[in-house]
Amino acid sequence: MAAPPPSYTTAPVEAPAYTLTPVTGGSHGLPGYDDANAPSSIFVPSQGIDDKLPNHFKINNQYAKAQVVPSELQAHLVLLGAFHRLREEVRTFKGKADIPMEPDERWAVFLQRAVYRFEQWAVRMIGGEGQEEVLGEGPRVLAPNEVPPLDVLMIWHTYMLNPRTYYEDCLRKLPGLLRIGSLPLMQLAGSIDSETLLPHPASEGRVAAFTAITGQPFDCPLNTTSDETVPVYCPACSQSNAIPWITYKGDGFAQRGFGSICNNCRFIFSRETLGVRKFYEDMEKCIVNPDRFFLANTILDYQAGVPTETQWSQILTASVLSIKAGTVPAPAQVWGKQIGWTMKAVEDYCRIGLLGKKNQPWIATPRPLNIILSAYRQPGPFSLDLASAVLRQMNFIEKMVNLGFTEQARWEEDHDTLTRCVVRYHHFLDLMGSTQGNFVVPTLDIDLAWHTHQLLCDS
């Protein structure tokens, strides 16, 4: 069988070689450091901030060490403050813009570009699908030159706050991130000035590495113009198309009404069509190698959040896709012609596999199938809409800012508040463990500790 066509958004995995040539200008146009005189890459918390924390906590009738500590909350708050400041810079941008946009619209466009930049960083720089042998088996640390720009870091942070989706996506598509494990909070917070909440100027090596491997400029694109484009592969013919991020009609790739016509085959496609193409690409892999590849949201036990036995993933994937002995694999574009290019067509096809030979419309779509298909409603290797997830996360960040929690000078004298956050969070864990089956809503301070714990997935 011929080699499969390239993915519809991701550039080829093999990155060009790079050398540490002089590159001026780190984040926000500040002069870059060279690798010798760059500031410390590790965040230094307030002295003694962890001293009052108990050694152990009782959780569900068992004693356990602290799952998160105040210094980690403090480092997390540095990131949150930097994300909030970045949002305000984008929303209040006063430079040249050939297409007028409201602040919220400009922020939404910025997030779409940030998600694309994160994809290039995660797949090409950290390691994507197919690079498992190169990455090796064991865990790895994030090298100083791999620390991403602030917008990419913001997407990574939000992604990890959806731990079940993040874990399964890493198992299926992002082995490099899987090997990094926990978000290196102290390292990442150390890349930000805790007083101004601006990123430290990036070293020349860090800028050169990111630019050469991802093909993206290191600086966050605070503004987007109509002449800036993104390569998008046609779902029907795999031809690359240069699509504007924004247009006057509102159908640019970063806009809500995105739609385009392929320059090669004249096929009309949208975000939905690109998501369907992603489904068919996974479908082809599952047919060719059913022991290795599975559909999204079939690997983890939905309740426990841990990998289920492989046979159950195989059975569910085979049932959804109607895979039987002798099923002939075909390229994604062939499945598109046979089944259709809408999610409704995909759902109808999968319902037949689960419900029987005939699609019985009076029977509701099974919940497992809805969960699987939710991962294919947007393009890219991610199983959720990361731009929308950041928008939701900003509501929590705004509350942290309004409470004054992102002002780092506060924690030089006040060690008790973050200690109480951690203590109350462990009591919250005990409450959830002793009242299983009931949903408990955390308060804001507990939520901060909870979010921090989610980022420390190795714990």
Short mmCIF file of N, CA, C and O in Angstrom, two decimals, residues 129-223:
data_model
loop_
_atom_site.label_atom_id
_atom_site.label_comp_id
_atom_site.label_asym_id
_atom_site.label_seq_id
_atom_site.Cartn_x
_atom_site.Cartn_y
_atom_site.Cartn_z
N GLU A 129 3.86 11.42 17.36
CA GLU A 129 3.59 10.03 17.00
C GLU A 129 4.61 9.54 15.99
O GLU A 129 4.97 10.23 15.05
N GLY A 130 5.12 8.32 16.20
CA GLY A 130 6.11 7.74 15.31
C GLY A 130 7.54 7.96 15.74
O GLY A 130 8.47 7.43 15.13
N GLN A 131 7.75 8.75 16.79
CA GLN A 131 9.11 9.03 17.26
C GLN A 131 9.43 8.30 18.56
O GLN A 131 10.39 8.65 19.25
N GLU A 132 8.65 7.30 18.90
CA GLU A 132 8.85 6.59 20.17
C GLU A 132 10.24 5.98 20.28
O GLU A 132 10.88 6.05 21.35
N GLU A 133 10.73 5.37 19.21
CA GLU A 133 12.04 4.73 19.26
C GLU A 133 13.15 5.75 19.47
O GLU A 133 14.12 5.49 20.19
N VAL A 134 13.02 6.91 18.86
CA VAL A 134 14.03 7.95 19.02
C VAL A 134 14.01 8.50 20.44
O VAL A 134 15.05 8.77 21.04
N LEU A 135 12.81 8.63 21.01
CA LEU A 135 12.67 9.21 22.35
C LEU A 135 13.13 8.26 23.43
O LEU A 135 13.56 8.69 24.50
N GLY A 136 13.04 6.96 23.19
CA GLY A 136 13.42 5.98 24.21
C GLY A 136 12.29 5.71 25.19
O GLY A 136 11.20 6.27 25.10
N GLU A 137 12.57 4.85 26.15
CA GLU A 137 11.55 4.39 27.08
C GLU A 137 11.41 5.26 28.32
O GLU A 137 10.33 5.49 28.81
N GLY A 138 12.52 5.71 28.85
CA GLY A 138 12.51 6.36 30.16
C GLY A 138 12.01 7.79 30.14
O GLY A 138 11.78 8.38 29.08
N PRO A 139 11.83 8.37 31.34
CA PRO A 139 11.41 9.77 31.43
C PRO A 139 12.52 10.71 30.98
O PRO A 139 13.69 10.32 30.90
N ARG A 140 12.14 11.92 30.66
CA ARG A 140 13.11 12.92 30.22
C ARG A 140 12.78 14.25 30.87
O ARG A 140 11.67 14.46 31.38
N VAL A 141 13.76 15.14 30.89
CA VAL A 141 13.54 16.47 31.43
C VAL A 141 13.46 17.46 30.28
O VAL A 141 13.96 17.21 29.18
N LEU A 142 12.82 18.58 30.53
CA LEU A 142 12.72 19.63 29.53
C LEU A 142 14.03 20.41 29.51
O LEU A 142 14.41 21.03 30.49
N ALA A 143 14.73 20.36 28.38
CA ALA A 143 16.00 21.07 28.26
C ALA A 143 15.76 22.58 28.26
O ALA A 143 14.70 23.04 27.86
N PRO A 144 16.75 23.37 28.72
CA PRO A 144 16.56 24.84 28.74
C PRO A 144 16.15 25.41 27.40
O PRO A 144 15.32 26.32 27.34
N ASN A 145 16.71 24.90 26.30
CA ASN A 145 16.36 25.43 24.98
C ASN A 145 15.01 24.94 24.49
O ASN A 145 14.53 25.38 23.44
N GLU A 146 14.38 24.02 25.23
CA GLU A 146 13.05 23.53 24.84
C GLU A 146 11.93 24.27 25.56
O GLU A 146 10.76 24.04 25.26
N VAL A 147 12.26 25.14 26.52
CA VAL A 147 11.22 25.90 27.22
C VAL A 147 10.49 26.77 26.20
O VAL A 147 11.11 27.57 25.50
N PRO A 148 9.17 26.62 26.08
CA PRO A 148 8.45 27.29 24.99
C PRO A 148 8.16 28.75 25.30
O PRO A 148 8.24 29.18 26.46
N PRO A 149 7.78 29.53 24.29
CA PRO A 149 7.30 30.90 24.53
C PRO A 149 6.04 30.89 25.39
O PRO A 149 5.39 29.86 25.56
N LEU A 150 5.69 32.06 25.90
CA LEU A 150 4.61 32.15 26.88
C LEU A 150 3.27 31.68 26.33
O LEU A 150 2.49 31.02 27.03
N ASP A 151 2.96 32.00 25.08
CA ASP A 151 1.66 31.59 24.53
C ASP A 151 1.57 30.08 24.40
O ASP A 151 0.53 29.47 24.68
N VAL A 152 2.67 29.43 24.01
CA VAL A 152 2.70 27.98 23.90
C VAL A 152 2.59 27.35 25.29
O VAL A 152 1.87 26.36 25.48
N LEU A 153 3.29 27.94 26.26
CA LEU A 153 3.21 27.45 27.63
C LEU A 153 1.79 27.54 28.17
O LEU A 153 1.32 26.64 28.88
N MET A 154 1.09 28.60 27.83
CA MET A 154 -0.29 28.78 28.29
C MET A 154 -1.19 27.66 27.77
O MET A 154 -2.04 27.13 28.52
N ILE A 155 -1.02 27.27 26.52
CA ILE A 155 -1.82 26.18 25.95
C ILE A 155 -1.47 24.86 26.64
O ILE A 155 -2.36 24.07 26.99
N TRP A 156 -0.19 24.62 26.84
CA TRP A 156 0.26 23.39 27.52
C TRP A 156 -0.34 23.30 28.92
O TRP A 156 -0.85 22.26 29.34
N HIS A 157 -0.32 24.41 29.63
CA HIS A 157 -0.87 24.47 31.00
C HIS A 157 -2.35 24.09 31.01
O HIS A 157 -2.80 23.26 31.80
N THR A 158 -3.13 24.68 30.11
CA THR A 158 -4.56 24.39 30.05
C THR A 158 -4.81 22.95 29.63
O THR A 158 -5.72 22.29 30.16
N TYR A 159 -4.03 22.45 28.72
CA TYR A 159 -4.16 21.07 28.26
C TYR A 159 -4.02 20.11 29.44
O TYR A 159 -4.80 19.16 29.60
N MET A 160 -3.03 20.35 30.30
CA MET A 160 -2.80 19.47 31.44
C MET A 160 -3.90 19.56 32.50
O MET A 160 -4.05 18.65 33.31
N LEU A 161 -4.67 20.63 32.48
CA LEU A 161 -5.79 20.75 33.41
C LEU A 161 -7.01 19.94 32.94
O LEU A 161 -8.06 19.99 33.58
N ASN A 162 -6.84 19.23 31.86
CA ASN A 162 -7.82 18.24 31.40
C ASN A 162 -7.10 16.89 31.42
O ASN A 162 -6.77 16.33 30.38
N PRO A 163 -6.81 16.37 32.63
CA PRO A 163 -5.82 15.29 32.77
C PRO A 163 -6.17 14.00 32.05
O PRO A 163 -5.28 13.35 31.51
N ARG A 164 -7.44 13.62 32.01
CA ARG A 164 -7.79 12.36 31.34
C ARG A 164 -7.54 12.47 29.84
O ARG A 164 -6.94 11.58 29.23
N THR A 165 -7.97 13.58 29.24
CA THR A 165 -7.75 13.78 27.81
C THR A 165 -6.27 13.92 27.51
O THR A 165 -5.76 13.36 26.53
N TYR A 166 -5.56 14.68 28.35
CA TYR A 166 -4.12 14.90 28.13
C TYR A 166 -3.37 13.58 28.17
O TYR A 166 -2.53 13.30 27.31
N TYR A 167 -3.67 12.75 29.16
CA TYR A 167 -2.97 11.48 29.32
C TYR A 167 -3.20 10.57 28.12
O TYR A 167 -2.25 10.00 27.56
N GLU A 168 -4.44 10.45 27.69
CA GLU A 168 -4.71 9.55 26.57
C GLU A 168 -4.13 10.09 25.28
O GLU A 168 -3.58 9.33 24.47
N ASP A 169 -4.22 11.40 25.05
CA ASP A 169 -3.61 11.98 23.85
C ASP A 169 -2.10 11.75 23.84
O ASP A 169 -1.50 11.50 22.78
N CYS A 170 -1.47 11.85 25.01
CA CYS A 170 -0.03 11.60 25.08
C CYS A 170 0.28 10.14 24.77
O CYS A 170 1.26 9.83 24.08
N LEU A 171 -0.55 9.22 25.27
CA LEU A 171 -0.34 7.80 24.97
C LEU A 171 -0.49 7.52 23.48
O LEU A 171 0.25 6.70 22.91
N ARG A 172 -1.40 8.21 22.81
CA ARG A 172 -1.70 7.93 21.41
C ARG A 172 -0.86 8.75 20.44
O ARG A 172 -0.42 8.24 19.41
N LYS A 173 -0.65 10.04 20.74
CA LYS A 173 -0.12 10.95 19.74
C LYS A 173 1.12 11.74 20.16
O LYS A 173 1.85 12.24 19.31
N LEU A 174 1.35 11.90 21.46
CA LEU A 174 2.38 12.83 21.93
C LEU A 174 3.32 12.15 22.93
O LEU A 174 3.35 12.50 24.11
N PRO A 175 4.12 11.19 22.48
CA PRO A 175 4.99 10.46 23.40
C PRO A 175 6.04 11.33 24.07
O PRO A 175 6.49 11.02 25.18
N GLY A 176 6.45 12.41 23.42
CA GLY A 176 7.44 13.30 24.04
C GLY A 176 6.92 13.94 25.30
O GLY A 176 7.60 13.99 26.33
N LEU A 177 5.69 14.46 25.24
CA LEU A 177 5.08 15.06 26.43
C LEU A 177 4.85 14.01 27.51
O LEU A 177 4.98 14.29 28.70
N LEU A 178 4.51 12.79 27.10
CA LEU A 178 4.29 11.72 28.06
C LEU A 178 5.55 11.46 28.87
O LEU A 178 5.49 11.25 30.09
N ARG A 179 6.70 11.51 28.24
CA ARG A 179 7.94 11.23 28.91
C ARG A 179 8.39 12.38 29.81
O ARG A 179 9.16 12.17 30.75
N ILE A 180 7.94 13.58 29.54
CA ILE A 180 8.26 14.70 30.43
C ILE A 180 7.50 14.57 31.74
O ILE A 180 8.01 14.89 32.82
N GLY A 181 6.28 14.05 31.66
CA GLY A 181 5.50 13.85 32.89
C GLY A 181 4.92 15.14 33.41
O GLY A 181 4.23 15.88 32.71
N SER A 182 5.19 15.43 34.67
CA SER A 182 4.64 16.62 35.32
C SER A 182 5.10 17.90 34.62
O SER A 182 6.20 17.96 34.05
N LEU A 183 4.26 18.93 34.68
CA LEU A 183 4.68 20.24 34.20
C LEU A 183 5.82 20.72 35.08
O LEU A 183 5.66 20.79 36.32
N PRO A 184 6.98 21.06 34.53
CA PRO A 184 8.10 21.52 35.36
C PRO A 184 7.85 22.93 35.88
O PRO A 184 8.40 23.91 35.38
N LEU A 185 7.02 23.02 36.91
CA LEU A 185 6.56 24.30 37.40
C LEU A 185 7.70 25.25 37.77
O LEU A 185 7.70 26.43 37.39
N MET A 186 8.67 24.76 38.54
CA MET A 186 9.75 25.62 39.01
C MET A 186 10.60 26.12 37.84
O MET A 186 11.03 27.27 37.82
N GLN A 187 10.84 25.26 36.87
CA GLN A 187 11.62 25.65 35.71
C GLN A 187 10.88 26.70 34.87
O GLN A 187 11.45 27.70 34.45
N LEU A 188 9.58 26.47 34.64
CA LEU A 188 8.81 27.38 33.80
C LEU A 188 8.56 28.71 34.48
O LEU A 188 8.63 29.77 33.86
N ALA A 189 8.25 28.66 35.79
CA ALA A 189 8.07 29.92 36.53
C ALA A 189 9.38 30.70 36.59
O ALA A 189 9.38 31.93 36.64
N GLY A 190 10.52 29.99 36.56
CA GLY A 190 11.82 30.66 36.55
C GLY A 190 12.10 31.40 35.27
O GLY A 190 13.00 32.24 35.22
N SER A 191 11.35 31.09 34.20
CA SER A 191 11.54 31.82 32.94
C SER A 191 10.76 33.13 32.91
O SER A 191 10.78 33.83 31.90
N ILE A 192 10.08 33.45 34.02
CA ILE A 192 9.24 34.66 34.09
C ILE A 192 9.72 35.53 35.24
O ILE A 192 10.04 35.03 36.32
N ASP A 193 9.76 36.83 35.02
CA ASP A 193 10.09 37.78 36.08
C ASP A 193 8.89 37.85 37.03
O ASP A 193 7.81 38.28 36.63
N SER A 194 9.08 37.42 38.28
CA SER A 194 7.96 37.33 39.20
C SER A 194 7.41 38.69 39.62
O SER A 194 6.30 38.77 40.14
N GLU A 195 8.17 39.76 39.40
CA GLU A 195 7.68 41.10 39.74
C GLU A 195 6.87 41.71 38.61
O GLU A 195 5.77 42.22 38.83
N THR A 196 7.41 41.67 37.39
CA THR A 196 6.70 42.28 36.26
C THR A 196 5.75 41.30 35.58
O THR A 196 4.87 41.72 34.82
N LEU A 197 5.94 40.00 35.82
CA LEU A 197 5.18 38.93 35.17
C LEU A 197 5.39 38.90 33.66
O LEU A 197 4.57 38.39 32.91
N LEU A 198 6.53 39.44 33.23
CA LEU A 198 6.95 39.35 31.84
C LEU A 198 7.98 38.23 31.71
O LEU A 198 8.77 37.99 32.63
N PRO A 199 8.02 37.55 30.58
CA PRO A 199 9.05 36.53 30.40
C PRO A 199 10.44 37.15 30.41
O PRO A 199 10.64 38.26 29.89
N HIS A 200 11.40 36.47 31.02
CA HIS A 200 12.79 36.89 30.88
C HIS A 200 13.17 36.83 29.41
O HIS A 200 12.71 35.95 28.67
N PRO A 201 14.02 37.75 28.94
CA PRO A 201 14.48 37.64 27.54
C PRO A 201 15.10 36.27 27.28
O PRO A 201 15.93 35.80 28.06
N ALA A 202 14.68 35.65 26.22
CA ALA A 202 15.14 34.28 25.91
C ALA A 202 16.58 34.30 25.43
O ALA A 202 17.02 35.25 24.77
N SER A 203 17.31 33.25 25.75
CA SER A 203 18.68 33.13 25.27
C SER A 203 18.69 32.93 23.76
O SER A 203 17.68 32.51 23.16
N GLU A 204 19.82 33.23 23.14
CA GLU A 204 19.93 33.08 21.69
C GLU A 204 19.72 31.62 21.27
O GLU A 204 19.08 31.34 20.26
N GLY A 205 20.24 30.69 22.07
CA GLY A 205 20.06 29.29 21.74
C GLY A 205 18.62 28.85 21.80
O GLY A 205 18.15 28.06 20.96
N ARG A 206 17.89 29.35 22.78
CA ARG A 206 16.48 28.98 22.93
C ARG A 206 15.66 29.52 21.77
O ARG A 206 14.80 28.81 21.22
N VAL A 207 15.92 30.76 21.38
CA VAL A 207 15.20 31.35 20.25
C VAL A 207 15.52 30.61 18.97
O VAL A 207 14.63 30.27 18.18
N ALA A 208 16.81 30.31 18.75
CA ALA A 208 17.22 29.63 17.52
C ALA A 208 16.61 28.24 17.44
O ALA A 208 16.16 27.81 16.37
N ALA A 209 16.60 27.52 18.56
CA ALA A 209 16.05 26.16 18.55
C ALA A 209 14.57 26.17 18.22
O ALA A 209 14.11 25.40 17.37
N PHE A 210 13.81 27.02 18.89
CA PHE A 210 12.36 27.05 18.65
C PHE A 210 12.06 27.44 17.20
O PHE A 210 11.23 26.82 16.53
N THR A 211 12.73 28.46 16.70
CA THR A 211 12.45 28.95 15.36
C THR A 211 12.81 27.92 14.30
O THR A 211 12.04 27.68 13.36
N ALA A 212 13.99 27.29 14.45
CA ALA A 212 14.45 26.35 13.43
C ALA A 212 13.61 25.09 13.39
O ALA A 212 13.30 24.57 12.32
N ILE A 213 13.21 24.58 14.56
CA ILE A 213 12.51 23.29 14.60
C ILE A 213 11.03 23.44 14.32
O ILE A 213 10.43 22.63 13.62
N THR A 214 10.40 24.49 14.84
CA THR A 214 8.95 24.63 14.66
C THR A 214 8.59 25.40 13.41
O THR A 214 7.45 25.31 12.94
N GLY A 215 9.53 26.19 12.88
CA GLY A 215 9.20 27.04 11.74
C GLY A 215 8.39 28.26 12.13
O GLY A 215 7.86 28.95 11.26
N GLN A 216 8.31 28.54 13.43
CA GLN A 216 7.52 29.67 13.93
C GLN A 216 8.43 30.70 14.57
O GLN A 216 9.46 30.35 15.15
N PRO A 217 8.08 31.99 14.51
CA PRO A 217 8.86 32.98 15.25
C PRO A 217 8.72 32.75 16.75
O PRO A 217 7.70 32.26 17.21
N PHE A 218 9.76 33.09 17.50
CA PHE A 218 9.71 32.85 18.93
C PHE A 218 8.71 33.79 19.61
O PHE A 218 7.98 33.37 20.51
N ASP A 219 8.69 35.05 19.21
CA ASP A 219 7.81 36.02 19.86
C ASP A 219 6.35 35.70 19.62
O ASP A 219 5.95 35.29 18.52
N CYS A 220 5.53 35.91 20.64
CA CYS A 220 4.08 35.71 20.51
C CYS A 220 3.52 36.71 19.50
O CYS A 220 3.80 37.91 19.59
N PRO A 221 2.73 36.27 18.53
CA PRO A 221 2.13 37.19 17.55
C PRO A 221 0.93 37.92 18.18
O PRO A 221 -0.21 37.45 18.11
N LEU A 222 1.20 39.08 18.79
CA LEU A 222 0.13 39.81 19.49
C LEU A 222 -0.96 40.28 18.53
O LEU A 222 -2.12 40.44 18.93
N ASN A 223 -0.60 40.51 17.27
CA ASN A 223 -1.57 40.98 16.28
C ASN A 223 -1.49 40.08 15.05
O ASN A 223 -0.46 39.49 14.75
#
